[in-house]
Tab-separated table of C-alpha atoms in Angstrom:
chain	number	residue	atom	x	y	z
A	821	MET	CA	0.000	0.000	0.000
A	822	LYS	CA	1.125	3.537	-0.695
A	823	LEU	CA	0.178	6.334	1.710
A	824	LEU	CA	-1.699	9.072	-0.173
A	825	ASN	CA	-2.718	11.342	2.687
A	826	GLU	CA	-2.958	11.503	6.441
A	827	PHE	CA	-4.379	14.176	8.674
A	828	VAL	CA	-5.708	14.894	12.132
A	829	ILE	CA	-8.804	16.820	13.139
A	830	LYS	CA	-7.908	18.000	16.632
A	831	GLY	CA	-10.428	18.130	19.450
A	832	SER	CA	-12.797	15.666	20.999
A	833	PRO	CA	-14.854	13.986	18.255
A	834	SER	CA	-18.570	14.623	18.117
A	835	THR	CA	-20.854	11.916	19.437
A	836	VAL	CA	-23.597	13.046	17.049
A	837	THR	CA	-24.136	10.804	14.023
A	838	ALA	CA	-25.937	11.321	10.731
A	839	GLN	CA	-28.367	8.543	11.664
A	840	GLN	CA	-29.949	10.745	14.348
A	841	LYS	CA	-32.891	11.966	12.317
A	842	GLY	CA	-35.788	14.032	13.530
A	843	LEU	CA	-39.373	13.123	12.698
A	844	LYS	CA	-42.348	15.394	12.105
A	845	ILE	CA	-45.844	14.302	11.211
A	846	ILE	CA	-47.402	16.717	8.727
A	847	ARG	CA	-51.013	15.996	7.761
A	848	GLY	CA	-50.510	12.364	8.698
A	849	THR	CA	-47.313	11.971	6.648
A	850	PRO	CA	-44.040	11.253	8.445
A	851	ILE	CA	-41.262	13.649	7.405
A	852	PHE	CA	-37.665	12.932	8.447
A	853	TYR	CA	-35.222	15.806	8.791
A	854	GLU	CA	-31.669	16.462	9.894
A	855	LYS	CA	-31.512	17.732	13.456
A	856	PRO	CA	-29.692	21.051	14.057
A	857	GLU	CA	-27.007	19.374	16.206
A	858	VAL	CA	-26.253	16.946	13.334
A	859	THR	CA	-25.947	19.827	10.872
A	860	LYS	CA	-23.635	21.669	13.272
A	861	ALA	CA	-21.392	18.593	13.749
A	862	LYS	CA	-21.234	17.947	9.989
A	863	ASN	CA	-20.348	21.575	9.278
A	864	LEU	CA	-17.560	21.459	11.849
A	865	ILE	CA	-16.063	18.377	10.197
A	866	LYS	CA	-16.455	19.961	6.759
A	867	SER	CA	-14.670	23.122	7.883
A	868	GLU	CA	-11.659	20.996	8.886
A	869	LEU	CA	-11.706	18.623	5.916
A	870	ILE	CA	-12.097	21.252	3.195
A	871	PHE	CA	-8.369	21.975	3.470
A	872	LYS	CA	-7.427	18.282	3.334
A	873	ALA	CA	-8.943	17.554	-0.068
A	874	PRO	CA	-6.509	16.755	-2.879
A	875	GLU	CA	-6.502	18.635	-6.188
A	876	GLU	CA	-8.004	15.561	-7.836
A	877	PRO	CA	-10.176	13.089	-5.901
A	878	TYR	CA	-8.501	9.796	-5.045
A	879	GLU	CA	-9.640	6.746	-6.975
A	880	GLY	CA	-9.698	3.183	-5.754
A	881	PRO	CA	-8.915	0.740	-4.591
A	882	LEU	CA	-8.349	2.620	-1.348
A	883	CYS	CA	-7.715	1.621	2.234
A	884	VAL	CA	-9.052	4.172	4.727
A	885	ARG	CA	-8.073	4.095	8.393
A	886	ILE	CA	-9.983	6.260	10.859
A	887	MET	CA	-9.378	6.439	14.595
A	888	TRP	CA	-11.484	8.560	16.939
A	889	LEU	CA	-9.906	9.380	20.308
A	890	PHE	CA	-12.282	10.654	22.996
A	891	ASP	CA	-11.832	12.213	26.428
A	892	LYS	CA	-14.296	12.738	29.245
A	893	LYS	CA	-14.046	14.570	32.531
A	894	THR	CA	-14.548	11.400	34.560
A	895	LEU	CA	-11.964	9.303	32.678
A	896	THR	CA	-10.092	7.169	35.213
A	897	LYS	CA	-6.484	6.017	34.871
A	898	LYS	CA	-7.780	2.504	34.249
A	899	GLU	CA	-10.055	3.685	31.398
A	900	ASN	CA	-7.390	5.873	29.775
A	901	LYS	CA	-5.936	4.417	26.580
A	902	THR	CA	-8.600	1.734	26.260
A	903	PHE	CA	-11.013	0.991	23.450
A	904	LYS	CA	-14.352	2.782	23.694
A	905	VAL	CA	-17.303	0.377	23.844
A	906	SER	CA	-20.077	2.891	24.322
A	907	TYR	CA	-22.170	5.259	22.231
A	908	PRO	CA	-21.851	6.340	19.436
A	909	ASP	CA	-21.813	3.256	17.244
A	910	LEU	CA	-18.663	2.984	15.150
A	911	ASP	CA	-20.497	2.176	11.919
A	912	ASN	CA	-22.717	5.264	12.259
A	913	MET	CA	-19.695	7.496	12.932
A	914	ALA	CA	-17.939	6.093	9.872
A	915	LYS	CA	-20.926	6.465	7.536
A	916	GLY	CA	-21.325	10.172	8.223
A	917	PHE	CA	-17.579	10.842	8.007
A	918	LEU	CA	-17.184	8.925	4.727
A	919	ASP	CA	-20.183	10.724	3.200
A	920	ILE	CA	-18.647	14.103	4.083
A	921	CYS	CA	-15.335	13.056	2.507
A	922	THR	CA	-17.184	12.048	-0.664
A	923	GLU	CA	-19.081	15.343	-0.701
A	924	LEU	CA	-15.782	17.269	-0.410
A	925	HIS	CA	-14.214	15.209	-3.243
A	926	ILE	CA	-11.492	13.647	-1.127
A	927	TRP	CA	-12.239	10.507	-3.139
A	928	LYS	CA	-14.308	10.027	-6.246
A	929	ASP	CA	-16.948	8.002	-4.424
A	930	ASP	CA	-16.908	5.991	-1.225
A	931	ASN	CA	-17.506	2.854	-3.294
A	932	CYS	CA	-13.790	3.006	-4.251
A	933	ILE	CA	-12.881	2.105	-0.647
A	934	SER	CA	-11.917	-1.565	-0.621
A	935	LYS	CA	-10.568	-1.752	2.926
A	936	LEU	CA	-11.845	0.203	5.910
A	937	GLU	CA	-10.228	0.160	9.351
A	938	LEU	CA	-12.068	1.867	12.221
A	939	GLU	CA	-11.263	2.409	15.890
A	940	LYS	CA	-12.605	4.445	18.774
A	941	ALA	CA	-10.816	4.770	22.073
A	942	TRP	CA	-10.461	6.806	25.251
A	943	CYS	CA	-7.351	8.962	25.548
A	944	ARG	CA	-6.747	11.793	28.005
A	945	GLU	CA	-3.474	13.019	26.434
A	946	PHE	CA	-4.887	13.932	23.032
A	947	GLN	CA	-8.239	13.832	21.307
A	948	GLY	CA	-9.157	13.959	17.672
A	949	THR	CA	-9.952	12.123	14.477
A	950	PHE	CA	-6.929	10.525	12.845
A	951	VAL	CA	-7.238	9.611	9.156
A	952	GLN	CA	-4.967	7.790	6.727
A	953	ILE	CA	-5.786	7.140	3.075
A	954	TRP	CA	-3.793	4.457	1.302
A	955	GLN	CA	-3.690	3.412	-2.350
A	956	MET	CA	-3.947	-0.371	-2.462
A	957	GLU	CA	-1.735	-2.143	-4.979
A	958	GLU	CA	-2.024	-5.449	-6.836
A	959	HIS	CA	0.157	-7.415	-4.424
A	960	ASP	CA	-2.047	-6.261	-1.511
A	961	PHE	CA	-4.729	-8.648	-2.795
A	962	ASP	CA	-2.479	-11.609	-2.078
A	963	ILE	CA	-1.712	-10.311	1.404
A	964	TYR	CA	-5.223	-9.332	2.507
A	965	VAL	CA	-7.544	-11.627	0.566
A	966	LEU	CA	-5.729	-14.793	-0.411
A	967	GLY	CA	-4.332	-15.116	3.113
A	968	TRP	CA	-7.855	-16.076	4.197
A	969	ARG	CA	-7.953	-18.955	1.726
A	970	ASP	CA	-5.556	-20.970	3.902
A	971	ARG	CA	-7.893	-20.565	6.873
A	972	VAL	CA	-11.015	-21.871	5.158
A	973	THR	CA	-9.702	-24.701	2.980
């Protein structure tokens, strides 16, 4: 794999996800809408990512690694530097983040991502969203895919 880009969005990541929709009933018809706190969180991410976009969007196959490091006032020494197993759900965090990256033309479309690595953890020393974008190469197939063949045959 060849590293194309890496960047950090400093500050404690938002716990708001794009899946948190509001619902109104208008004349008996349910209408879903984006809540103001979701819009605010998305705009904050966009304001950081706008400067990270390449001149031309990346094309696949890509490997994207995202790590969210959180802090909280009541974080104990035992909890520090441990994986976060509480809200928000990792898949919901990733979906919103990947959609924003697609919207800002960091990559052509998120369907060009062939490998996705996600983590969320507690860390008192530093907080933020850490992102790496890798270009996958032909020999990576042998390493990542064919390696499984030996385990199932």
